[in-house]
Tab-separated table of C-alpha atoms and ligand atoms in Angstrom:
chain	number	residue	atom	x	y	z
A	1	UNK	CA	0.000	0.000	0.000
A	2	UNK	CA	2.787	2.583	0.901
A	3	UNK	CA	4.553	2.065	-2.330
A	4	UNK	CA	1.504	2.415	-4.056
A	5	UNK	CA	0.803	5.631	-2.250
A	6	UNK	CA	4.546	6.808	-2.689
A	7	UNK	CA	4.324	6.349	-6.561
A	8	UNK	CA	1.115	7.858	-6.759
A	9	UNK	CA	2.248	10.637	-5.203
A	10	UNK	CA	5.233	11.234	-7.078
A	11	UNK	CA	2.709	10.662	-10.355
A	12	UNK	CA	0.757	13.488	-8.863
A	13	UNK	CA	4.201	16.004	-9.028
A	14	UNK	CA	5.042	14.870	-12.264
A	15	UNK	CA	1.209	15.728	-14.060
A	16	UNK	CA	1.400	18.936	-11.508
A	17	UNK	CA	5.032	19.929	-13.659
A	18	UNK	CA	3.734	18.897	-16.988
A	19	UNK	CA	-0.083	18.504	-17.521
A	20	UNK	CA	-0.725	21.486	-15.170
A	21	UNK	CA	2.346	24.243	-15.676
A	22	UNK	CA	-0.257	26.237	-18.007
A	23	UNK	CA	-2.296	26.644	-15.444
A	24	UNK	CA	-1.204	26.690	-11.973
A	25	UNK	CA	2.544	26.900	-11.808
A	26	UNK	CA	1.809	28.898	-8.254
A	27	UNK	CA	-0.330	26.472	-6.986
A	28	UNK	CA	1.719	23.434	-7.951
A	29	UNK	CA	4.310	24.423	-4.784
A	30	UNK	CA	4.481	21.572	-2.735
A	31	UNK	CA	1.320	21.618	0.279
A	32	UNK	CA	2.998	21.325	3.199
A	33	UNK	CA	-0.065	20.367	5.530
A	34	UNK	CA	-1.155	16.672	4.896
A	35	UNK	CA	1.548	14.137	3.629
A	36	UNK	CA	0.918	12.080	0.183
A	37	UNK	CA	0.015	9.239	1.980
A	38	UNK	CA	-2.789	10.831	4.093
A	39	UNK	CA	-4.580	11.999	0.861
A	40	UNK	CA	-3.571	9.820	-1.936
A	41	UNK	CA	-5.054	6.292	-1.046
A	42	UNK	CA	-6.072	2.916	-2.585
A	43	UNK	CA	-9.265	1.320	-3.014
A	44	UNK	CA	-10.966	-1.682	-1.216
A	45	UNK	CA	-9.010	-3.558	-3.635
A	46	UNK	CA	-5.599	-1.983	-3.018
A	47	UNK	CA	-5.607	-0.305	-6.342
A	48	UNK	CA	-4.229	3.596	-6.814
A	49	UNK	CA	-6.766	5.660	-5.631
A	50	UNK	CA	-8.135	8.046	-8.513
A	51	UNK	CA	-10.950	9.451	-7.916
A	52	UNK	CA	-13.286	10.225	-11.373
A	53	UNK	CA	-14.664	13.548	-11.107
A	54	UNK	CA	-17.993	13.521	-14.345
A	55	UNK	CA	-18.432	17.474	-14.585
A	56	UNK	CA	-21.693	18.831	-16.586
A	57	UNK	CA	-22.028	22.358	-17.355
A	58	UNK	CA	-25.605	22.099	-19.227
A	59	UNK	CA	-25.996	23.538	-22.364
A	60	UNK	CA	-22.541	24.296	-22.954
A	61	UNK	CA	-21.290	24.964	-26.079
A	62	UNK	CA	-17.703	23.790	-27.011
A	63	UNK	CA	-17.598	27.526	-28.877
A	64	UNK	CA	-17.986	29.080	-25.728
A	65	UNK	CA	-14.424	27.999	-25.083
A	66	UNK	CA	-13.612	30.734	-27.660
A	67	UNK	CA	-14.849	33.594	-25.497
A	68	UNK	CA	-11.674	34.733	-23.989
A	69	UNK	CA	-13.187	34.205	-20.533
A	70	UNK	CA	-12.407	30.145	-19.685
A	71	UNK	CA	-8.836	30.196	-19.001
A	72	UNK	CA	-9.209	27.236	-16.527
A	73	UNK	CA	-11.032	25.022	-19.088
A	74	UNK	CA	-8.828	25.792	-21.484
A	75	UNK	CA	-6.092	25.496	-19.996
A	76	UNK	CA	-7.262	21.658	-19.076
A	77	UNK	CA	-8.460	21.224	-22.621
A	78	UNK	CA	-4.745	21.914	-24.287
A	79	UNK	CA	-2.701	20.079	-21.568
A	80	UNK	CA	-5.251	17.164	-21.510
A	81	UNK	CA	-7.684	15.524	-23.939
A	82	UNK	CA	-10.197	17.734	-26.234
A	83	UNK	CA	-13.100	16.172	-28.329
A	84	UNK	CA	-13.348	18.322	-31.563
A	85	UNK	CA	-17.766	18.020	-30.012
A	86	UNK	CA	-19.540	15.823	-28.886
A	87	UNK	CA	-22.059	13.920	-30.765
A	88	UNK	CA	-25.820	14.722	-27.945
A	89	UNK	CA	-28.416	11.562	-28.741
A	90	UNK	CA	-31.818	12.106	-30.042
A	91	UNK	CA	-33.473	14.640	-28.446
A	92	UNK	CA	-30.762	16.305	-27.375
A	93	UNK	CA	-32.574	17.790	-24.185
A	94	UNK	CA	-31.144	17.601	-20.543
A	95	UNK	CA	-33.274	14.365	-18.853
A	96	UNK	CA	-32.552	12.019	-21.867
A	97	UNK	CA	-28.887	13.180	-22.200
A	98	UNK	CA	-27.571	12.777	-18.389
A	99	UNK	CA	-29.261	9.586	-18.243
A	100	UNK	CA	-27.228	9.018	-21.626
A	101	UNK	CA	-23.897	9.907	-20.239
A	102	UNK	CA	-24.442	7.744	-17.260
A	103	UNK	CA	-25.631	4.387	-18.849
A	104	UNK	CA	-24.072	4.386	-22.549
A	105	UNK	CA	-27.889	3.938	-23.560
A	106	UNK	CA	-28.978	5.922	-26.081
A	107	UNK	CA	-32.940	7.243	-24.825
A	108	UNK	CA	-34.852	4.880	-26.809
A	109	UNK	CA	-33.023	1.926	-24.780
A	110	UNK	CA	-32.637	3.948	-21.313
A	111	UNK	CA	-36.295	4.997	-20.977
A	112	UNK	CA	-35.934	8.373	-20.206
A	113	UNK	CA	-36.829	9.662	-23.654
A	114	UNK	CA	-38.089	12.941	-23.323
A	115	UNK	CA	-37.805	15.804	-20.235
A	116	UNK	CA	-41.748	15.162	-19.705
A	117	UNK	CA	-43.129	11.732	-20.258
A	118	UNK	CA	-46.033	9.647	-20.113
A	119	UNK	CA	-46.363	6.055	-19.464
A	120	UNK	CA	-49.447	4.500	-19.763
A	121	UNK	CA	-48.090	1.748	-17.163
A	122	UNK	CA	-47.849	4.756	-14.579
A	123	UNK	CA	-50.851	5.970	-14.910
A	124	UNK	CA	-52.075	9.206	-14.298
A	125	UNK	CA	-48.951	10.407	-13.570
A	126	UNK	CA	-46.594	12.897	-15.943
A	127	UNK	CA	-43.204	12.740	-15.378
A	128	UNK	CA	-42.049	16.424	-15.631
A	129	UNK	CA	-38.810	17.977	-14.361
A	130	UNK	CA	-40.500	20.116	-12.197
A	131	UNK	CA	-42.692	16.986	-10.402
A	132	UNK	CA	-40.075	16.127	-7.621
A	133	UNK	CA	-42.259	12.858	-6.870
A	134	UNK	CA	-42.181	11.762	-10.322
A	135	UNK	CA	-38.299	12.594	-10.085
A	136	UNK	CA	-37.398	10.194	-6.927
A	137	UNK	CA	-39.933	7.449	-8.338
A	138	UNK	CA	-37.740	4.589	-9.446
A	139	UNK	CA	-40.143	3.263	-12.130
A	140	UNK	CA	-39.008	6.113	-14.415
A	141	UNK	CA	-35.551	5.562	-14.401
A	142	UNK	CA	-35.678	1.777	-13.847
A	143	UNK	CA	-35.283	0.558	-17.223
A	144	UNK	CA	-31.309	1.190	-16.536
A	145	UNK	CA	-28.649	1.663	-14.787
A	146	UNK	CA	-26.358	4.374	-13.698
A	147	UNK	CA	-22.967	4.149	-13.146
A	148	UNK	CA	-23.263	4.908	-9.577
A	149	UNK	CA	-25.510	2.048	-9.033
A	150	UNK	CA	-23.375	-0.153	-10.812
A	151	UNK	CA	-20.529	1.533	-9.002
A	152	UNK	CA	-21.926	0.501	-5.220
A	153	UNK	CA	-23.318	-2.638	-5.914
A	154	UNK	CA	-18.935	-3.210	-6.558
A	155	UNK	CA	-18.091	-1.341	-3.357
A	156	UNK	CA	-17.066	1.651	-5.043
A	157	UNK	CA	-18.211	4.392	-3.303
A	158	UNK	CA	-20.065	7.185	-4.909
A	159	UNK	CA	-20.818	11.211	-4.186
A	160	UNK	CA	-23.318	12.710	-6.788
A	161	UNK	CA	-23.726	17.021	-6.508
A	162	UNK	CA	-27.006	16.865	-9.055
A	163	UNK	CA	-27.307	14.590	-11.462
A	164	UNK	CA	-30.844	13.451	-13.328
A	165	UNK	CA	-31.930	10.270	-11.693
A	166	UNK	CA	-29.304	10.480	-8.482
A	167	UNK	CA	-32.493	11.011	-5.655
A	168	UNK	CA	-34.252	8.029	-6.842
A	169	UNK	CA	-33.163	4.601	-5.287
A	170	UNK	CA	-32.854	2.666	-8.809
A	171	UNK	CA	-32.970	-1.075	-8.644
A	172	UNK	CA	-33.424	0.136	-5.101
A	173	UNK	CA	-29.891	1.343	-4.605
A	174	UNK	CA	-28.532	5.282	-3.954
A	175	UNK	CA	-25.622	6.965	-3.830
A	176	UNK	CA	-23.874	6.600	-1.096
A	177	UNK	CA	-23.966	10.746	-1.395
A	178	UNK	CA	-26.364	12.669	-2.985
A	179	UNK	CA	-28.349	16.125	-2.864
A	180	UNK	CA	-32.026	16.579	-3.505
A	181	UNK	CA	-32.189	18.827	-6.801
A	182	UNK	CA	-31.923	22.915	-5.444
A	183	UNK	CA	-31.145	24.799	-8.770
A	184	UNK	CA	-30.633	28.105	-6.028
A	185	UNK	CA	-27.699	25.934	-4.654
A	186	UNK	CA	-24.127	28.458	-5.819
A	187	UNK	CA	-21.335	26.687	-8.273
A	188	UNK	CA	-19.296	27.648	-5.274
A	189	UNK	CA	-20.984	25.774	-2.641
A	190	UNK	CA	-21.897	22.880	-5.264
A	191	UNK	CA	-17.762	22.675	-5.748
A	192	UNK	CA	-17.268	22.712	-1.677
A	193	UNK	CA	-19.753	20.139	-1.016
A	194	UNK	CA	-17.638	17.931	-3.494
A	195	UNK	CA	-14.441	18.823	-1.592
A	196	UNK	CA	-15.954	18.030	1.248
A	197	UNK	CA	-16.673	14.637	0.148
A	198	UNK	CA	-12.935	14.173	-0.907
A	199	UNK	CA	-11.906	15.109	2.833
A	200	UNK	CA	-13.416	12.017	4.067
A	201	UNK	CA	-11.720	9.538	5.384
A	202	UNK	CA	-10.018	6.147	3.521
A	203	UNK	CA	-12.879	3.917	2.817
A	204	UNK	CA	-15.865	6.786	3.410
A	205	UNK	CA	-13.695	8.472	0.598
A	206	UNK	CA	-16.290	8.482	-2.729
A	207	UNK	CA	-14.252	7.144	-6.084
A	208	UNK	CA	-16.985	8.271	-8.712
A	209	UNK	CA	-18.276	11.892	-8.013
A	210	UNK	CA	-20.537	14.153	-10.086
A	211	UNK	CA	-21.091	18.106	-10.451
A	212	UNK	CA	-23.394	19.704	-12.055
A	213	UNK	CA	-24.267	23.596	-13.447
A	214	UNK	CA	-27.364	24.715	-14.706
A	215	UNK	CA	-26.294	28.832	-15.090
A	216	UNK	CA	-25.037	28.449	-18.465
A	217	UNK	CA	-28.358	27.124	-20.120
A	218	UNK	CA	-30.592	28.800	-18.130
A	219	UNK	CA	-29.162	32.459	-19.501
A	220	UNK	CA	-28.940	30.366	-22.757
A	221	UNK	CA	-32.592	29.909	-22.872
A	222	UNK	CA	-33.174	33.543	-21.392
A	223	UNK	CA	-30.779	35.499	-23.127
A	224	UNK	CA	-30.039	33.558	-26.455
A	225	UNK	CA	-26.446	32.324	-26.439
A	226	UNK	CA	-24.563	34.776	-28.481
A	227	UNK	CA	-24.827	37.047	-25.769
A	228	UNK	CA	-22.901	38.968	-22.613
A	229	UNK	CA	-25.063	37.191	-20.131
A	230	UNK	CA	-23.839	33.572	-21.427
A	231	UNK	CA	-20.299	34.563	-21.776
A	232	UNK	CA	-20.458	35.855	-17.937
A	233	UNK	CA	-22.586	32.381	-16.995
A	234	UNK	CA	-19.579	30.976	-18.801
A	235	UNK	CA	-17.126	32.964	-17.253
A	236	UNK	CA	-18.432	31.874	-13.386
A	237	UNK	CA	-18.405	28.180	-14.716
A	238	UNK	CA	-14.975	28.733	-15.541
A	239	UNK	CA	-14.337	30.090	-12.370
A	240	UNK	CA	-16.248	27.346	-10.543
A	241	UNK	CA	-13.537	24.524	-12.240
A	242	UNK	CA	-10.805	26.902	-10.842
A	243	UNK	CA	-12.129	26.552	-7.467
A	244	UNK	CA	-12.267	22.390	-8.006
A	245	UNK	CA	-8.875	22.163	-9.383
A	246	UNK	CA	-7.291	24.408	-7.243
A	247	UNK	CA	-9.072	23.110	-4.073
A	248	UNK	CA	-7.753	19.183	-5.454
A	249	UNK	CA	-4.411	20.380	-5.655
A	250	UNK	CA	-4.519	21.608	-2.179
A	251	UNK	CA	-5.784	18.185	-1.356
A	252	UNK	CA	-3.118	16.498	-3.364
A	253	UNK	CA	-6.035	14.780	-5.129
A	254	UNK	CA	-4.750	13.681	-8.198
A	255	UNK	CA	-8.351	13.483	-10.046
A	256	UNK	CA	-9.310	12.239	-13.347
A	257	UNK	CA	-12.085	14.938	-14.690
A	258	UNK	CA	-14.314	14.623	-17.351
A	259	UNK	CA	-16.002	17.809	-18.327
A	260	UNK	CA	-18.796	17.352	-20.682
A	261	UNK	CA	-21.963	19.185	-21.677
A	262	UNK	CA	-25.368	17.707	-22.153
A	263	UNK	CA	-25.792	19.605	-25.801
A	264	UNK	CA	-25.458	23.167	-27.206
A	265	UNK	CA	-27.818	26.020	-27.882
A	266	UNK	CA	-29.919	27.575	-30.572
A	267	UNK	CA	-30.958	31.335	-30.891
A	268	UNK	CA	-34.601	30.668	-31.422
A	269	UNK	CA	-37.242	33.864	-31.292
A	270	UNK	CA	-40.813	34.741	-30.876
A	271	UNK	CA	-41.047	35.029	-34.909
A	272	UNK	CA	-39.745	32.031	-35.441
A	273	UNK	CA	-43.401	29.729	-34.276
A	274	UNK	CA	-44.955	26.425	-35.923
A	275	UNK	CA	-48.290	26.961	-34.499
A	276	UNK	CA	-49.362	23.669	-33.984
A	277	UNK	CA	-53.058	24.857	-33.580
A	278	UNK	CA	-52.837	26.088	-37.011
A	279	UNK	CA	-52.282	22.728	-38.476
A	280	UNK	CA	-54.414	20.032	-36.238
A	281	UNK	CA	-57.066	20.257	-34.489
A	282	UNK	CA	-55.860	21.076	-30.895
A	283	UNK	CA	-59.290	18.532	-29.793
A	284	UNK	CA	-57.775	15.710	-31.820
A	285	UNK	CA	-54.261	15.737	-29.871
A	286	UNK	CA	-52.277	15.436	-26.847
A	287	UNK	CA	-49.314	17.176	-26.835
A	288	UNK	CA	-47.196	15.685	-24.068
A	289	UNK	CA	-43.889	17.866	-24.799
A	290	UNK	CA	-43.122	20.934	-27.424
A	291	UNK	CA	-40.422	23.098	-27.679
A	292	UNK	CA	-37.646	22.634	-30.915
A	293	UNK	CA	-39.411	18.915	-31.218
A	294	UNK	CA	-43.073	18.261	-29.819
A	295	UNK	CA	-44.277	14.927	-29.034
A	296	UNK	CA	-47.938	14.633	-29.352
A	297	UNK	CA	-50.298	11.432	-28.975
A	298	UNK	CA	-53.820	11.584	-30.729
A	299	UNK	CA	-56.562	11.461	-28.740
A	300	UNK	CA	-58.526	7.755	-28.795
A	301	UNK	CA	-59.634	7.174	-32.481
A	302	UNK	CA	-58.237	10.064	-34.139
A	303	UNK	CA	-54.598	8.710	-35.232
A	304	UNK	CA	-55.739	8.738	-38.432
A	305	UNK	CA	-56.590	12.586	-38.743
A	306	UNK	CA	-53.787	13.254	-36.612
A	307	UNK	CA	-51.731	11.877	-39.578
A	308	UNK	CA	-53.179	12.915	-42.330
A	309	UNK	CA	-52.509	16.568	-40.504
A	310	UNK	CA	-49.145	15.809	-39.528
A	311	UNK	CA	-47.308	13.950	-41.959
A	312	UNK	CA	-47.884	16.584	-44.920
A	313	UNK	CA	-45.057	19.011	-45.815
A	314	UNK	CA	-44.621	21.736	-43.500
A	315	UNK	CA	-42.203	24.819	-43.675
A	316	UNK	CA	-39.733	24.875	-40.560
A	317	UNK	CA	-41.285	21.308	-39.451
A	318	UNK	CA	-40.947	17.896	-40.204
A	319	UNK	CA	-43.318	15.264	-38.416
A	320	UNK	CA	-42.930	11.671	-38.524
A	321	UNK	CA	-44.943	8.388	-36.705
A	322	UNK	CA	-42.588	7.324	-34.193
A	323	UNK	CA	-41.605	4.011	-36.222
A	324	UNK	CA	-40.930	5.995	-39.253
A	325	UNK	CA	-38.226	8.009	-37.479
A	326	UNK	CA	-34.917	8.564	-39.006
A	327	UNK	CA	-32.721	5.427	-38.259
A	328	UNK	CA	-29.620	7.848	-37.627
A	329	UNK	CA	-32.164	9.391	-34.343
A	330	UNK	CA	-32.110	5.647	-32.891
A	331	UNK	CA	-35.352	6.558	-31.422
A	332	UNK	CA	-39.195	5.700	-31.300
A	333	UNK	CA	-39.037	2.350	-30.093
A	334	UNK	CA	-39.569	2.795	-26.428
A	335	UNK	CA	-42.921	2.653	-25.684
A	336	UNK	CA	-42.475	6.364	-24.257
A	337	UNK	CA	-41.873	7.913	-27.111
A	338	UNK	CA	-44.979	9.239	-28.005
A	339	UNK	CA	-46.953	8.098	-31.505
A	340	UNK	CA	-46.020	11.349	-33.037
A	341	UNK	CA	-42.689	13.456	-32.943
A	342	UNK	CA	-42.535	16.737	-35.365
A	343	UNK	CA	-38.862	18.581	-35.426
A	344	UNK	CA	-38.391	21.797	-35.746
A	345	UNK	CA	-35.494	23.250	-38.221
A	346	UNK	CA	-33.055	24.886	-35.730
A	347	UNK	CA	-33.458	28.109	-34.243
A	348	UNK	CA	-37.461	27.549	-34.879
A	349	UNK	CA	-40.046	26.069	-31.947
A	350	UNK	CA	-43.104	23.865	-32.350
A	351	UNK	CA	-45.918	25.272	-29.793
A	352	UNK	CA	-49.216	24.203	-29.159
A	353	UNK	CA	-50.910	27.733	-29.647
A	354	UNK	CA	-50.793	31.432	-29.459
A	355	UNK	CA	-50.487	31.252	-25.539
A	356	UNK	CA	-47.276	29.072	-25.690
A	357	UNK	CA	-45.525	30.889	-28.355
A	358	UNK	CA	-45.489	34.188	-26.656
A	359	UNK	CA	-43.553	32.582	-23.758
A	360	UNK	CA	-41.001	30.854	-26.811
A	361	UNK	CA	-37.351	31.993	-24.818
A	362	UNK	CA	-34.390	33.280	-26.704
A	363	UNK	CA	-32.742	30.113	-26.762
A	364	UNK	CA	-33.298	26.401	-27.239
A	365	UNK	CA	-32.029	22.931	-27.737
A	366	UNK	CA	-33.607	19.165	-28.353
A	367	UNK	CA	-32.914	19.558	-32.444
A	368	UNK	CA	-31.604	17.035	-34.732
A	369	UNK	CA	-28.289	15.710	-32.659
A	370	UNK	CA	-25.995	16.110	-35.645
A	371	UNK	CA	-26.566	19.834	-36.213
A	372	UNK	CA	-23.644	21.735	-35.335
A	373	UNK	CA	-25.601	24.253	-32.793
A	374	UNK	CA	-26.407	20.973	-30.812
A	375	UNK	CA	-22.987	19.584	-30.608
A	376	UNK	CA	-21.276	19.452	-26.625
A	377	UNK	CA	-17.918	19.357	-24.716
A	378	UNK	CA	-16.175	17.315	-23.746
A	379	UNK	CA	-12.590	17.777	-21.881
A	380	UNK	CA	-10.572	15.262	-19.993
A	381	UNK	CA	-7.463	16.046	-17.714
A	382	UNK	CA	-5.829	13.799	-15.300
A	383	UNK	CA	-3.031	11.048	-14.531
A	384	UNK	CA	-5.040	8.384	-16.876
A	385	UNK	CA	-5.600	11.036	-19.588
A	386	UNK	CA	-3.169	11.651	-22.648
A	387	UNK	CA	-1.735	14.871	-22.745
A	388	UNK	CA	-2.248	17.906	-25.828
A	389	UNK	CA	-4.649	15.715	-27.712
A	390	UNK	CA	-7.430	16.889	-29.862
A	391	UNK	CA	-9.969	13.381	-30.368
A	392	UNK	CA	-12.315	13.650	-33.751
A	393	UNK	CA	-15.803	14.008	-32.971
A	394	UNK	CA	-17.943	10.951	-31.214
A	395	UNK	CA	-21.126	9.963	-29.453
A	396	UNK	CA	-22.079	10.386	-26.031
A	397	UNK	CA	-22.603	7.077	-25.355
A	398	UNK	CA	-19.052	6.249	-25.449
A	399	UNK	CA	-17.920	8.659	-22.289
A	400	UNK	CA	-19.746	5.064	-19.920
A	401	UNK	CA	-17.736	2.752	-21.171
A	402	UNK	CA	-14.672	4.903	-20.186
A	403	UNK	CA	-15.419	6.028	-16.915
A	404	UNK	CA	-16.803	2.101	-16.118
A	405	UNK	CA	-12.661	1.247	-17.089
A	406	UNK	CA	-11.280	4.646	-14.666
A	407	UNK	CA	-13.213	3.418	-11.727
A	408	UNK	CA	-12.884	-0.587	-12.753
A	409	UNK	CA	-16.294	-1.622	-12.817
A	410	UNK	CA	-17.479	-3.973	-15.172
A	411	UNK	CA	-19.783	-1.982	-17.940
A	412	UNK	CA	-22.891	-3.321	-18.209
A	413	UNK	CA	-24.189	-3.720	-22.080
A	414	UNK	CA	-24.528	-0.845	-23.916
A	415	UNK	CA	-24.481	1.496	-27.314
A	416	UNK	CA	-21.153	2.792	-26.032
A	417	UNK	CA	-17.888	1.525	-27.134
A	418	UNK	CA	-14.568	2.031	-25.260
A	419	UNK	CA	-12.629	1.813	-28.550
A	420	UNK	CA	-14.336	5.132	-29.543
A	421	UNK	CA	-13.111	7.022	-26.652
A	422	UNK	CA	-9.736	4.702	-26.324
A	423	UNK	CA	-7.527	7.441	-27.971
A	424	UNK	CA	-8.094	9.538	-25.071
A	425	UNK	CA	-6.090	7.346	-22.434
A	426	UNK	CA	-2.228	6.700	-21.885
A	427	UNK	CA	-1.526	3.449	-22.916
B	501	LIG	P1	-34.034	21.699	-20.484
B	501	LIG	O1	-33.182	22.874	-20.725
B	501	LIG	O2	-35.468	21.953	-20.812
B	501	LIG	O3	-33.531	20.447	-21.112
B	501	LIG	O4	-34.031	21.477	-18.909
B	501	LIG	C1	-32.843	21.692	-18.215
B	501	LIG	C2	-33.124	22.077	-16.820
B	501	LIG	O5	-33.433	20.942	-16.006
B	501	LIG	C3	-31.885	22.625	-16.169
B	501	LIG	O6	-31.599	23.928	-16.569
B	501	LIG	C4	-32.239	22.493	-14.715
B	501	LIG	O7	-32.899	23.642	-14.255
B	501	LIG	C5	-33.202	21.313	-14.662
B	501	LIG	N1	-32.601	20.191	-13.935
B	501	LIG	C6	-31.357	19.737	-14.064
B	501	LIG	N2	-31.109	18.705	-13.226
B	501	LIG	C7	-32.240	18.514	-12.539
B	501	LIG	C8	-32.616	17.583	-11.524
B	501	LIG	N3	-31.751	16.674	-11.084
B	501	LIG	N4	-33.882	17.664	-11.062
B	501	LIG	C9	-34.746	18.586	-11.538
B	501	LIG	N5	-34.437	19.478	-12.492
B	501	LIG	C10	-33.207	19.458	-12.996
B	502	LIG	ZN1	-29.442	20.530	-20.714
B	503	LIG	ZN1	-31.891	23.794	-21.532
């Protein structure tokens, strides 16, 4: 175990002269107060203790990195690994995404296809982002499961600040820390709370941690994203990594950190409406979700209406029956998904009427996963990472299979592949 902890340690000098000089030169002095062995440990298992820090700043575009206010990220970014994007899965919305990251399933095979749902085996009840007793209900998310589940099932501990899915036991297990959802919650104290975690003791010590920021898409939606109120939500996420890394290396934590986003951001505007009214018969439908796609199930005998409304040509709009989907979407199989799904073209919304058009924000996402507005980030930095290396563009159901190797977990099946993501480790 010492020698272990010795070489670790001296691994943690070496990535603090190379991988880190960019950045922190200052803070790379040695730390005087706790010795390598008190904070660099080993597992259960006796293996090097590296603790896998999965960082989402939602709705982060990887453009946003050329704002000339993320000198932390990109700083990480050019002395670690850099995906030219990130390839969001069909819709590329928050729920479906996170849940994405976490399992390698794409939506269609983790359940949690939309950010409101219906499922006519939980009946009655709409899963909705803002129904915290639809959150914590396992049935929604049961149809997978997490790495963190996965993760203490093996004895590997795990610490989740926010993540979709983390306050609901699944398969009946939690983290063994978690934080009900509190959007009002500061990057600052969400960053402490995970440095907290890391001060625990040996074996209370979480291996697999998650942080999460909501800032930079809620000013995208507000503001629109080409605008000074994203590039100062961008600037404070910047500043909230700064606070991470710097508060690690006062730890001598020598973390592996994945920084991804969920998927980008669209300008979209009031003047830029499919009014749904206008083209079926607002009696005939249900529309469970709208937005840049909306889902919508016919009412009892009126699919065929419903149809013959939907499936003609429509400027800014195409609608398909869930089974006719796109192949390249990999979606419309779960049961979910509803029988309907019409997609905007980007920067344009689908609403229901008048009423839910003039609320229509000044920015959006959940468009076709291959446009380039949708595309995400992804960063990796630490001792398991290659250093200065740029990876061509991939899906996000690859980033699983690679954290289920960091933390050495088997990976359950998935759509992800580690040899799609392989590039991005030291041999
Ligand atoms: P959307 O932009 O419509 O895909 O929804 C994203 C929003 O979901 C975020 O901006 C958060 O406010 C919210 N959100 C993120 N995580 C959670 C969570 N764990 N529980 C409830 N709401 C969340
Ligand atoms: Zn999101
Ligand atoms: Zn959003």
């Amino acid at each position: 175990m010492k020698s272990l902890s010795v070489k670790t340690f001296a691994y943690t000098l070496m990535a603090c002269s190379m991988a880190w000089t960019v950045v922190l030169l200052t803070a790379c002095a040695p730390v005087a107060q706790k010795t390598a062995a008190d904070t660099v440990g080993t597992s259960s298992d006796n293996r090097a203790y590296h603790p896998v820090i999965l960082i989402s700043i939602d709705g982060f575009k990887p453009d946003y990195l050329n704002r000339g206010v993320t000198p932390r990220l990109n700083a990480l970014a050019a002395s670690g690994v850099r995906a030219e994007a990130m390839r969001p899965s069909f819709p590329s919305i928050t729920f479906p995404n996170h849940y994405t990251l976490v399992t390698g399933l794409r939506p269609d095979h983790h359940g949690i296809v939309g950010n409101t749902m219906d499922d006519a085996r939980i009946a009655g009840v709409r899963f909705k982002l803002s129904n915290s007793s639809a959150v914590l209900d396992r049935r929604w998310w049961d149809q997978a499961e997490p790495i963190w589940v996965t993760a203490e099932k093996n004895h590997v501990r795990s610490a989740i600040m926010f993540w979709p899915g983390s306050e609901a036991a699944i398969h009946g297990v939690r983290p063994s820390e978690y934080r009900p959802y509190n959007d009002k919650l500061s990057p600052a104290d969400r960053v402490d709370t995970v440095l907290g975690w890391m001060d625990k003791p040996g074996a209370s010590r979480p291996q697999f941690l998650t942080l999460y920021f909501d800032h930079v898409d809620h000013a995208g939606h507000e503001f629109g994203p080409d605008t000074a109120e994203v590039t100062a939500a961008v600037a404070s996420a910047d500043a909230a990594i700064a606070r991470l890394t710097d508060g690690l290396r006062a730890r001598q934590i020598d973390a592996d950190l994945i920084i991804v986003s969920d998927h980008g951001m669209a300008a979209t505007s009031p003047e830029r409406i499919v009014q749904l009214d206008q083209i079926v018969n607002p009696l005939l439908t249900n529309v469970v979700t709208h937005g840049s796609y909306a889902g919508i199930n016919p009412k009892e005998g009126q699919e065929e209406a419903v149809a013959k409304a939907l499936l003609q040509a429509h400027e800014h709009m195409q609608c398909w029956k869930k089974e006719n989907l796109p192949a390249r979407f990999e979606y419309g199989q779960n049961p979910r998904v509803p029988r309907f799904i019409c997609l905007a073209e980007v920067s344009w919304l689908v609403e229901p009427d008048a009423k839910a058009a003039a609320k229509a924000g000044k920015g959006g996402h959940g468009y076709d996963n291959v446009s380039k507005e949708m595309q995400a980030l992804f960063i990796a930095n630490g001792p398991s990472f290659r250093q200065a290396t740029v990876l061509p563009p991939f899906d996000n159901v690859h980033v699983y299979p690679l954290i289920m190797k960091l933390i050495h977990v088997p990976a359950l099946p998935s759509d992800g592949k580690l040899e799609a993501v392989e590039g991005a480790l030291l041999p």
